[in-house]
Amino acid sequence: MRLKCIYNLALVVVVSNVLVHSEFQTLAHLKPQANDKTQGRAVVELLKRLLGNRSREFIVSVNRSLSNDILDVCELRSAKNNKIIATGSTGVAVASGIYNYLKYFCNCHVSWSGNQLNIPRPLPQLTGVLRISTQHRFRYYQNVCTQSYSTVWWDWPRWQREIDWMALNGINLPLAFTGQEALWQEVYLSLGLNQTEIDQFFTGPAFLAWNRMGNLFQWGGPLPQSWHVKQLYLQFKILDQMRSLGMLPVLPAFSGIVPQGVTRLFPKANVTKLAPWSHFNCSYSCAYTLDPREPLFHRIGSLFLSQLIKQFGTDHIYNTDTFNEMTPAYSDPAYLSAVSRAVFDTMTSVDPQAIWLMQGWLFVHDTAFWKPAQIQALLHGVPIGRMIVLDLFAESTPAFSFTKSFYGQPFIWCMLHNFGGNTGLFGTVESINSGPFEALRFPNSTLVGLGLAPEGIEQNPVVYELMSELAWRKEPVNLAKWVSLYAVRRYGSTNENLGAAWRLLFSSVYNCTVPNYKNHNHSPLVHRPSLRMNTEVWYQRADLYEAWRLLYQAAQPLISRETFRYDLVDVTRQALQLITTDYYHEIRDAFQAQKLPELLTVGGVLVYDLLPELEHLLSSDGHFLLGTWLEQARSLALDEAEARMYDMNARNQITLWGPEGNILDYANKEWGGLMEDYYSQRWSLFVNTLVECLDRGRPFRQDSFNQAVFQVEKGFVFNHWKYPSKPQGDTYEIVSRIFLKYYPQALKRIKSA
């Protein structure tokens, strides 16, 4: 009976294979390089890695003629001996079709935070042919920032696991930016720059995303030569794996940003020095950019692309961003058209079939500059259909709607979701459930795909599973039903508490409806303390606490399952984050009312009990450990000097983000080790400072506190302490202790509010 129910739900995924009216013939040449047999073998190997011996029960083949157009399709049917035959138009189509079967017929689940692969024996039968297809030519993945916030320290096994995840989730257009600095170094050396000038240009590894976009230079560097060698090796393997599965890797191209040394070699070149980026000064910012009409622009751009294609091959699609969070020198539409035309001409001079993939972030980031005339000029500098725009933050601030579908250029509707790789439950599930379909119906829509564009990954896996699945749906899902099934397959359990908990989470913390909201984890817990902190949340706290209670009540028989343990830690962490805000209010109120005993009491509970308990909780699960991040960074080093540099990069990015806290706590993480030696130390200093102020009758001065706490923050970055990379403690015991202590208090506060 249960199987029949799941089968009926699976049928909802079957969609008609329609040709989207906005498909462009200019994109028709973007096809997988690997032949059908190679793609089929790649899927077989993926299934072996994922399922072990059970992979033999799937008979896999790729047949590109299965799709009578360019939209992916997969057909599955039962065969003799309880096997499943899966045939798809690409390797990605087959992999995602099989994952759909595993989800909806076998109650299985694959995620960054663990897999649940208790596959029924024998495999459940299919009646007839299950045909799964997509309305979207492209399913894009990554953000240029993901390369720094998440993947920077990865080795090949971790990359391979991610590429497997991409294929299972239907991704066919991933960014592939690894290793490009080695090629840039060759280009700059060939132009006549010396090694010192190059070293002063590149940032350290944890900040390369912003170096590539022209925002930042030198900070955290210089890059060791060993870095180039290792990253090149990785890129060759990454590209080979992506292409073998039928993906189209997106490679980098030249945007016009050059090292300062170029002005020494070419003193007459038309170079503009841009204004500082973010909170940096010109010591590490203020990019030098070549005028696109300058002959040197074409020379450098074509040199790089020639080298790139020689080393990496090409799938004819390239990403570069000319004005990421930087204001152009001129607002004249003719100038802006010339810029984009020059960038594109540089691409086509080397690859006549080039397609430019551009982030549309600039149009929502700086609306004061980018008016309709400026946007249209930049977009129309490239022939219609030869550029694809990523509507990067479409779930919150879609740009297609105020640009008339990007004035005719094809675009991909993207969910950005996460900024800085922050920890914290967050989602906009109603928006992502409806947004792609609204974009498809938009008058004269030029939509050609859906995308996942988070700045950081390995968080909130439910949101990414939903968004990936929507690319294969013909209409929005019933969110309550969808997430109830998600709970069953994520944990391999039909315990009613689990579905009830997830329905509450989906209607509250995962359903932010605040216009233009950016998920930066604004919780006081992970920000430098002050008397004026943002304490607003977009959901009913009681819903989060009730979901916490339901998960805790179901915990004992499920705690050994990685997926459940992760979620129990994550929801408990979120609850403690809310409770920290309560204590912050009480600390602030006690100080402002000059009630020293109350300040000592609530401050003492926060610093000496709640935050240590949060440290114990996070340290009990391998997915929440600072030590893992630091160990991965140090493992890439050839010697101790490199190890210390990588260690500083890894620590600085997640805390000060710059030499002086320039983008302080932007990339905050709630990790074991970081909680104890960074966040807790700040809160301890804050409480002690307030106590001292009351005791001595002095006002609290934020600027003096900032100077003092900066020494704590800087001390963490350079302490060189080693942190555990293996979990410690019993998660269930720790959660039980926390729940029994803090859950009743949390409910009481809500009732008295």
PDB file of C-alpha atoms in Angstrom, residues 80-312:
ATOM      1  CA  LYS A  80      13.793  -9.496 -15.748  1.00  0.00           C
ATOM      2  CA  ASN A  81      15.756 -10.479 -12.651  1.00  0.00           C
ATOM      3  CA  ASN A  82      14.400  -7.444 -10.766  1.00  0.00           C
ATOM      4  CA  LYS A  83      16.659  -5.010 -12.597  1.00  0.00           C
ATOM      5  CA  ILE A  84      15.912  -1.465 -13.726  1.00  0.00           C
ATOM      6  CA  ILE A  85      16.784  -0.335 -17.251  1.00  0.00           C
ATOM      7  CA  ALA A  86      17.575   3.395 -17.464  1.00  0.00           C
ATOM      8  CA  THR A  87      18.125   5.121 -20.804  1.00  0.00           C
ATOM      9  CA  GLY A  88      18.733   8.846 -21.103  1.00  0.00           C
ATOM     10  CA  SER A  89      19.677  11.476 -23.635  1.00  0.00           C
ATOM     11  CA  THR A  90      22.836  12.348 -21.647  1.00  0.00           C
ATOM     12  CA  GLY A  91      24.737  10.909 -18.718  1.00  0.00           C
ATOM     13  CA  VAL A  92      23.276  13.625 -16.494  1.00  0.00           C
ATOM     14  CA  ALA A  93      19.761  12.732 -17.654  1.00  0.00           C
ATOM     15  CA  VAL A  94      20.299   9.060 -16.746  1.00  0.00           C
ATOM     16  CA  ALA A  95      21.866   9.871 -13.363  1.00  0.00           C
ATOM     17  CA  SER A  96      19.071  12.261 -12.405  1.00  0.00           C
ATOM     18  CA  GLY A  97      16.436   9.786 -13.641  1.00  0.00           C
ATOM     19  CA  ILE A  98      17.911   7.031 -11.477  1.00  0.00           C
ATOM     20  CA  TYR A  99      18.079   9.381  -8.495  1.00  0.00           C
ATOM     21  CA  ASN A 100      14.405  10.172  -9.014  1.00  0.00           C
ATOM     22  CA  TYR A 101      13.670   6.428  -8.908  1.00  0.00           C
ATOM     23  CA  LEU A 102      15.814   6.017  -5.779  1.00  0.00           C
ATOM     24  CA  LYS A 103      13.964   8.891  -4.088  1.00  0.00           C
ATOM     25  CA  TYR A 104      10.374   8.078  -4.953  1.00  0.00           C
ATOM     26  CA  PHE A 105      10.405   4.289  -5.251  1.00  0.00           C
ATOM     27  CA  CYS A 106      13.172   3.297  -2.813  1.00  0.00           C
ATOM     28  CA  ASN A 107      12.906   6.098  -0.218  1.00  0.00           C
ATOM     29  CA  CYS A 108      16.595   6.952  -0.596  1.00  0.00           C
ATOM     30  CA  HIS A 109      18.461  10.211  -0.253  1.00  0.00           C
ATOM     31  CA  VAL A 110      21.872  11.699  -1.162  1.00  0.00           C
ATOM     32  CA  SER A 111      23.145  14.960   0.329  1.00  0.00           C
ATOM     33  CA  TRP A 112      26.192  16.936   1.467  1.00  0.00           C
ATOM     34  CA  SER A 113      25.385  15.934   5.054  1.00  0.00           C
ATOM     35  CA  GLY A 114      25.089  12.195   4.510  1.00  0.00           C
ATOM     36  CA  ASN A 115      23.260   9.594   2.448  1.00  0.00           C
ATOM     37  CA  GLN A 116      20.378   7.294   3.325  1.00  0.00           C
ATOM     38  CA  LEU A 117      20.666   4.360   0.936  1.00  0.00           C
ATOM     39  CA  ASN A 118      18.728   1.535   2.531  1.00  0.00           C
ATOM     40  CA  ILE A 119      17.535   0.218  -0.842  1.00  0.00           C
ATOM     41  CA  PRO A 120      14.693  -2.344  -0.809  1.00  0.00           C
ATOM     42  CA  ARG A 121      15.576  -5.860  -1.913  1.00  0.00           C
ATOM     43  CA  PRO A 122      14.521  -6.621  -4.611  1.00  0.00           C
ATOM     44  CA  LEU A 123      14.236  -3.270  -6.356  1.00  0.00           C
ATOM     45  CA  PRO A 124      10.619  -2.031  -6.562  1.00  0.00           C
ATOM     46  CA  GLN A 125       8.968  -2.814  -9.903  1.00  0.00           C
ATOM     47  CA  LEU A 126       7.896  -0.175 -12.404  1.00  0.00           C
ATOM     48  CA  THR A 127       4.658  -0.588 -14.316  1.00  0.00           C
ATOM     49  CA  GLY A 128       5.251   0.505 -17.899  1.00  0.00           C
ATOM     50  CA  VAL A 129       7.763   3.238 -18.732  1.00  0.00           C
ATOM     51  CA  LEU A 130       8.580   6.044 -16.324  1.00  0.00           C
ATOM     52  CA  ARG A 131       9.564   9.011 -18.507  1.00  0.00           C
ATOM     53  CA  ILE A 132      11.178  11.977 -16.818  1.00  0.00           C
ATOM     54  CA  SER A 133      12.001  15.094 -18.780  1.00  0.00           C
ATOM     55  CA  THR A 134      12.789  18.761 -18.313  1.00  0.00           C
ATOM     56  CA  GLN A 135      11.557  22.020 -19.770  1.00  0.00           C
ATOM     57  CA  HIS A 136      14.945  23.595 -19.115  1.00  0.00           C
ATOM     58  CA  ARG A 137      17.877  23.332 -21.473  1.00  0.00           C
ATOM     59  CA  PHE A 138      20.396  24.284 -18.782  1.00  0.00           C
ATOM     60  CA  ARG A 139      20.642  23.466 -15.082  1.00  0.00           C
ATOM     61  CA  TYR A 140      23.402  25.729 -13.828  1.00  0.00           C
ATOM     62  CA  TYR A 141      25.457  25.324 -10.648  1.00  0.00           C
ATOM     63  CA  GLN A 142      27.772  27.418  -8.486  1.00  0.00           C
ATOM     64  CA  ASN A 143      28.569  31.039  -7.889  1.00  0.00           C
ATOM     65  CA  VAL A 144      32.007  32.496  -8.519  1.00  0.00           C
ATOM     66  CA  CYS A 145      32.248  32.932  -4.720  1.00  0.00           C
ATOM     67  CA  THR A 146      31.596  29.218  -4.044  1.00  0.00           C
ATOM     68  CA  GLN A 147      35.150  28.595  -5.214  1.00  0.00           C
ATOM     69  CA  SER A 148      36.456  30.476  -2.179  1.00  0.00           C
ATOM     70  CA  TYR A 149      33.796  29.950   0.476  1.00  0.00           C
ATOM     71  CA  SER A 150      33.436  26.184  -0.012  1.00  0.00           C
ATOM     72  CA  THR A 151      35.627  24.362  -2.542  1.00  0.00           C
ATOM     73  CA  VAL A 152      38.953  26.175  -2.067  1.00  0.00           C
ATOM     74  CA  TRP A 153      40.666  23.415  -0.039  1.00  0.00           C
ATOM     75  CA  TRP A 154      39.064  20.387  -1.705  1.00  0.00           C
ATOM     76  CA  ASP A 155      41.042  17.378  -2.888  1.00  0.00           C
ATOM     77  CA  TRP A 156      40.029  15.130  -5.797  1.00  0.00           C
ATOM     78  CA  PRO A 157      37.856  12.650  -3.793  1.00  0.00           C
ATOM     79  CA  ARG A 158      35.773  15.556  -2.475  1.00  0.00           C
ATOM     80  CA  TRP A 159      35.459  17.058  -5.949  1.00  0.00           C
ATOM     81  CA  GLN A 160      34.437  13.697  -7.394  1.00  0.00           C
ATOM     82  CA  ARG A 161      31.712  13.359  -4.751  1.00  0.00           C
ATOM     83  CA  GLU A 162      30.421  16.819  -5.671  1.00  0.00           C
ATOM     84  CA  ILE A 163      30.359  16.081  -9.392  1.00  0.00           C
ATOM     85  CA  ASP A 164      28.426  12.884  -8.624  1.00  0.00           C
ATOM     86  CA  TRP A 165      25.964  14.998  -6.603  1.00  0.00           C
ATOM     87  CA  MET A 166      25.653  17.404  -9.537  1.00  0.00           C
ATOM     88  CA  ALA A 167      24.805  14.608 -11.959  1.00  0.00           C
ATOM     89  CA  LEU A 168      22.256  13.045  -9.608  1.00  0.00           C
ATOM     90  CA  ASN A 169      20.603  16.450  -9.256  1.00  0.00           C
ATOM     91  CA  GLY A 170      20.514  17.097 -12.992  1.00  0.00           C
ATOM     92  CA  ILE A 171      23.231  19.776 -13.207  1.00  0.00           C
ATOM     93  CA  ASN A 172      24.633  20.110 -16.731  1.00  0.00           C
ATOM     94  CA  LEU A 173      26.193  23.603 -16.670  1.00  0.00           C
ATOM     95  CA  PRO A 174      28.703  23.885 -13.780  1.00  0.00           C
ATOM     96  CA  LEU A 175      31.406  26.502 -13.298  1.00  0.00           C
ATOM     97  CA  ALA A 176      34.939  25.107 -13.698  1.00  0.00           C
ATOM     98  CA  PHE A 177      37.290  27.860 -12.489  1.00  0.00           C
ATOM     99  CA  THR A 178      39.981  25.819 -10.724  1.00  0.00           C
ATOM    100  CA  GLY A 179      43.608  26.285 -11.789  1.00  0.00           C
ATOM    101  CA  GLN A 180      43.204  29.404 -13.915  1.00  0.00           C
ATOM    102  CA  GLU A 181      45.877  31.389 -12.027  1.00  0.00           C
ATOM    103  CA  ALA A 182      48.565  29.087 -13.432  1.00  0.00           C
ATOM    104  CA  LEU A 183      47.513  30.125 -16.936  1.00  0.00           C
ATOM    105  CA  TRP A 184      47.268  33.796 -16.017  1.00  0.00           C
ATOM    106  CA  GLN A 185      50.803  33.602 -14.658  1.00  0.00           C
ATOM    107  CA  GLU A 186      52.034  32.250 -17.998  1.00  0.00           C
ATOM    108  CA  VAL A 187      50.240  35.035 -19.875  1.00  0.00           C
ATOM    109  CA  TYR A 188      51.656  37.773 -17.645  1.00  0.00           C
ATOM    110  CA  LEU A 189      55.184  36.370 -17.795  1.00  0.00           C
ATOM    111  CA  SER A 190      54.958  36.209 -21.594  1.00  0.00           C
ATOM    112  CA  LEU A 191      53.964  39.886 -21.640  1.00  0.00           C
ATOM    113  CA  GLY A 192      57.062  40.787 -19.621  1.00  0.00           C
ATOM    114  CA  LEU A 193      55.792  41.143 -16.063  1.00  0.00           C
ATOM    115  CA  ASN A 194      58.196  39.922 -13.386  1.00  0.00           C
ATOM    116  CA  GLN A 195      57.325  37.411 -10.676  1.00  0.00           C
ATOM    117  CA  THR A 196      57.148  40.088  -7.978  1.00  0.00           C
ATOM    118  CA  GLU A 197      54.495  41.990  -9.936  1.00  0.00           C
ATOM    119  CA  ILE A 198      52.490  38.794 -10.368  1.00  0.00           C
ATOM    120  CA  ASP A 199      52.845  37.905  -6.691  1.00  0.00           C
ATOM    121  CA  GLN A 200      51.547  41.352  -5.773  1.00  0.00           C
ATOM    122  CA  PHE A 201      48.492  40.760  -7.964  1.00  0.00           C
ATOM    123  CA  PHE A 202      47.177  37.363  -6.871  1.00  0.00           C
ATOM    124  CA  THR A 203      45.510  37.032  -3.466  1.00  0.00           C
ATOM    125  CA  GLY A 204      45.840  34.019  -1.212  1.00  0.00           C
ATOM    126  CA  PRO A 205      43.694  30.947  -2.025  1.00  0.00           C
ATOM    127  CA  ALA A 206      40.746  31.830   0.235  1.00  0.00           C
ATOM    128  CA  PHE A 207      40.245  35.170  -1.572  1.00  0.00           C
ATOM    129  CA  LEU A 208      40.800  34.218  -5.224  1.00  0.00           C
ATOM    130  CA  ALA A 209      37.117  34.625  -6.123  1.00  0.00           C
ATOM    131  CA  TRP A 210      37.408  38.387  -5.555  1.00  0.00           C
ATOM    132  CA  ASN A 211      40.793  38.587  -7.244  1.00  0.00           C
ATOM    133  CA  ARG A 212      39.243  37.035 -10.350  1.00  0.00           C
ATOM    134  CA  MET A 213      36.462  39.634 -10.310  1.00  0.00           C
ATOM    135  CA  GLY A 214      38.912  42.496  -9.856  1.00  0.00           C
ATOM    136  CA  ASN A 215      37.836  43.380  -6.323  1.00  0.00           C
ATOM    137  CA  LEU A 216      40.932  42.413  -4.343  1.00  0.00           C
ATOM    138  CA  PHE A 217      44.696  41.986  -4.795  1.00  0.00           C
ATOM    139  CA  GLN A 218      47.627  40.621  -2.784  1.00  0.00           C
ATOM    140  CA  TRP A 219      45.720  40.049   0.481  1.00  0.00           C
ATOM    141  CA  GLY A 220      46.565  36.609   1.883  1.00  0.00           C
ATOM    142  CA  GLY A 221      49.146  36.000  -0.847  1.00  0.00           C
ATOM    143  CA  PRO A 222      51.442  35.391  -2.588  1.00  0.00           C
ATOM    144  CA  LEU A 223      50.344  32.159  -4.216  1.00  0.00           C
ATOM    145  CA  PRO A 224      53.028  29.464  -3.978  1.00  0.00           C
ATOM    146  CA  GLN A 225      54.066  27.761  -7.221  1.00  0.00           C
ATOM    147  CA  SER A 226      52.988  24.455  -5.674  1.00  0.00           C
ATOM    148  CA  TRP A 227      49.434  25.847  -5.528  1.00  0.00           C
ATOM    149  CA  HIS A 228      49.408  26.292  -9.305  1.00  0.00           C
ATOM    150  CA  VAL A 229      50.616  22.753  -9.922  1.00  0.00           C
ATOM    151  CA  LYS A 230      48.071  21.131  -7.602  1.00  0.00           C
ATOM    152  CA  GLN A 231      45.167  23.200  -8.899  1.00  0.00           C
ATOM    153  CA  LEU A 232      46.019  22.432 -12.533  1.00  0.00           C
ATOM    154  CA  TYR A 233      46.076  18.727 -11.710  1.00  0.00           C
ATOM    155  CA  LEU A 234      42.664  19.057 -10.051  1.00  0.00           C
ATOM    156  CA  GLN A 235      41.190  20.999 -12.967  1.00  0.00           C
ATOM    157  CA  PHE A 236      42.168  18.336 -15.500  1.00  0.00           C
ATOM    158  CA  LYS A 237      40.385  15.689 -13.418  1.00  0.00           C
ATOM    159  CA  ILE A 238      37.367  17.936 -12.741  1.00  0.00           C
ATOM    160  CA  LEU A 239      36.883  18.705 -16.444  1.00  0.00           C
ATOM    161  CA  ASP A 240      37.337  15.082 -17.486  1.00  0.00           C
ATOM    162  CA  GLN A 241      34.736  13.905 -14.969  1.00  0.00           C
ATOM    163  CA  MET A 242      32.222  16.636 -15.797  1.00  0.00           C
ATOM    164  CA  ARG A 243      32.499  16.075 -19.536  1.00  0.00           C
ATOM    165  CA  SER A 244      32.306  12.301 -19.254  1.00  0.00           C
ATOM    166  CA  LEU A 245      28.863  12.704 -17.637  1.00  0.00           C
ATOM    167  CA  GLY A 246      27.632  14.995 -20.400  1.00  0.00           C
ATOM    168  CA  MET A 247      28.071  18.312 -18.580  1.00  0.00           C
ATOM    169  CA  LEU A 248      29.199  21.563 -20.203  1.00  0.00           C
ATOM    170  CA  PRO A 249      31.858  23.092 -17.919  1.00  0.00           C
ATOM    171  CA  VAL A 250      31.914  26.904 -17.912  1.00  0.00           C
ATOM    172  CA  LEU A 251      35.480  28.244 -18.207  1.00  0.00           C
ATOM    173  CA  PRO A 252      36.763  31.735 -17.300  1.00  0.00           C
ATOM    174  CA  ALA A 253      37.507  34.567 -19.740  1.00  0.00           C
ATOM    175  CA  PHE A 254      39.142  38.026 -19.584  1.00  0.00           C
ATOM    176  CA  SER A 255      37.200  40.970 -18.133  1.00  0.00           C
ATOM    177  CA  GLY A 256      39.815  43.709 -18.495  1.00  0.00           C
ATOM    178  CA  ILE A 257      41.306  43.637 -14.983  1.00  0.00           C
ATOM    179  CA  VAL A 258      45.140  43.658 -15.102  1.00  0.00           C
ATOM    180  CA  PRO A 259      48.042  43.767 -12.617  1.00  0.00           C
ATOM    181  CA  GLN A 260      49.576  47.161 -11.930  1.00  0.00           C
ATOM    182  CA  GLY A 261      52.738  45.926 -13.645  1.00  0.00           C
ATOM    183  CA  VAL A 262      50.985  46.278 -16.993  1.00  0.00           C
ATOM    184  CA  THR A 263      51.208  50.083 -16.606  1.00  0.00           C
ATOM    185  CA  ARG A 264      55.020  49.776 -16.359  1.00  0.00           C
ATOM    186  CA  LEU A 265      55.258  47.723 -19.535  1.00  0.00           C
ATOM    187  CA  PHE A 266      52.650  49.680 -21.475  1.00  0.00           C
ATOM    188  CA  PRO A 267      52.734  53.243 -20.102  1.00  0.00           C
ATOM    189  CA  LYS A 268      50.577  54.585 -22.967  1.00  0.00           C
ATOM    190  CA  ALA A 269      47.834  51.995 -22.576  1.00  0.00           C
ATOM    191  CA  ASN A 270      44.394  53.327 -21.669  1.00  0.00           C
ATOM    192  CA  VAL A 271      44.165  52.023 -18.106  1.00  0.00           C
ATOM    193  CA  THR A 272      41.687  53.266 -15.491  1.00  0.00           C
ATOM    194  CA  LYS A 273      42.197  52.844 -11.746  1.00  0.00           C
ATOM    195  CA  LEU A 274      38.813  52.082 -10.180  1.00  0.00           C
ATOM    196  CA  ALA A 275      37.568  53.146  -6.746  1.00  0.00           C
ATOM    197  CA  PRO A 276      38.125  50.922  -3.678  1.00  0.00           C
ATOM    198  CA  TRP A 277      35.951  47.851  -3.243  1.00  0.00           C
ATOM    199  CA  SER A 278      33.781  47.288  -0.180  1.00  0.00           C
ATOM    200  CA  HIS A 279      35.615  48.417   2.998  1.00  0.00           C
ATOM    201  CA  PHE A 280      39.125  48.005   1.592  1.00  0.00           C
ATOM    202  CA  ASN A 281      41.452  50.845   0.643  1.00  0.00           C
ATOM    203  CA  CYS A 282      43.824  50.901  -2.305  1.00  0.00           C
ATOM    204  CA  SER A 283      46.441  48.823  -0.470  1.00  0.00           C
ATOM    205  CA  TYR A 284      44.517  45.727  -1.492  1.00  0.00           C
ATOM    206  CA  SER A 285      41.858  47.095  -3.824  1.00  0.00           C
ATOM    207  CA  CYS A 286      41.395  49.716  -6.612  1.00  0.00           C
ATOM    208  CA  ALA A 287      41.582  47.599  -9.742  1.00  0.00           C
ATOM    209  CA  TYR A 288      43.430  48.575 -12.882  1.00  0.00           C
ATOM    210  CA  THR A 289      41.153  47.996 -15.829  1.00  0.00           C
ATOM    211  CA  LEU A 290      41.954  48.259 -19.514  1.00  0.00           C
ATOM    212  CA  ASP A 291      39.650  50.274 -21.719  1.00  0.00           C
ATOM    213  CA  PRO A 292      37.964  47.705 -23.967  1.00  0.00           C
ATOM    214  CA  ARG A 293      38.801  49.779 -27.025  1.00  0.00           C
ATOM    215  CA  GLU A 294      42.492  49.532 -26.147  1.00  0.00           C
ATOM    216  CA  PRO A 295      44.332  47.060 -28.478  1.00  0.00           C
ATOM    217  CA  LEU A 296      46.088  45.584 -25.442  1.00  0.00           C
ATOM    218  CA  PHE A 297      42.687  44.463 -24.124  1.00  0.00           C
ATOM    219  CA  HIS A 298      42.216  42.193 -27.126  1.00  0.00           C
ATOM    220  CA  ARG A 299      45.812  40.979 -26.990  1.00  0.00           C
ATOM    221  CA  ILE A 300      45.687  39.897 -23.328  1.00  0.00           C
ATOM    222  CA  GLY A 301      42.190  38.433 -23.587  1.00  0.00           C
ATOM    223  CA  SER A 302      42.993  36.339 -26.652  1.00  0.00           C
ATOM    224  CA  LEU A 303      46.344  35.228 -25.193  1.00  0.00           C
ATOM    225  CA  PHE A 304      44.580  33.907 -22.103  1.00  0.00           C
ATOM    226  CA  LEU A 305      41.740  32.209 -23.955  1.00  0.00           C
ATOM    227  CA  SER A 306      44.155  30.555 -26.408  1.00  0.00           C
ATOM    228  CA  GLN A 307      46.174  29.194 -23.498  1.00  0.00           C
ATOM    229  CA  LEU A 308      42.982  28.112 -21.710  1.00  0.00           C
ATOM    230  CA  ILE A 309      41.631  26.162 -24.687  1.00  0.00           C
ATOM    231  CA  LYS A 310      45.041  24.618 -25.377  1.00  0.00           C
ATOM    232  CA  GLN A 311      45.214  23.284 -21.805  1.00  0.00           C
ATOM    233  CA  PHE A 312      41.581  22.566 -20.970  1.00  0.00           C
TER     234      PHE A 312
END
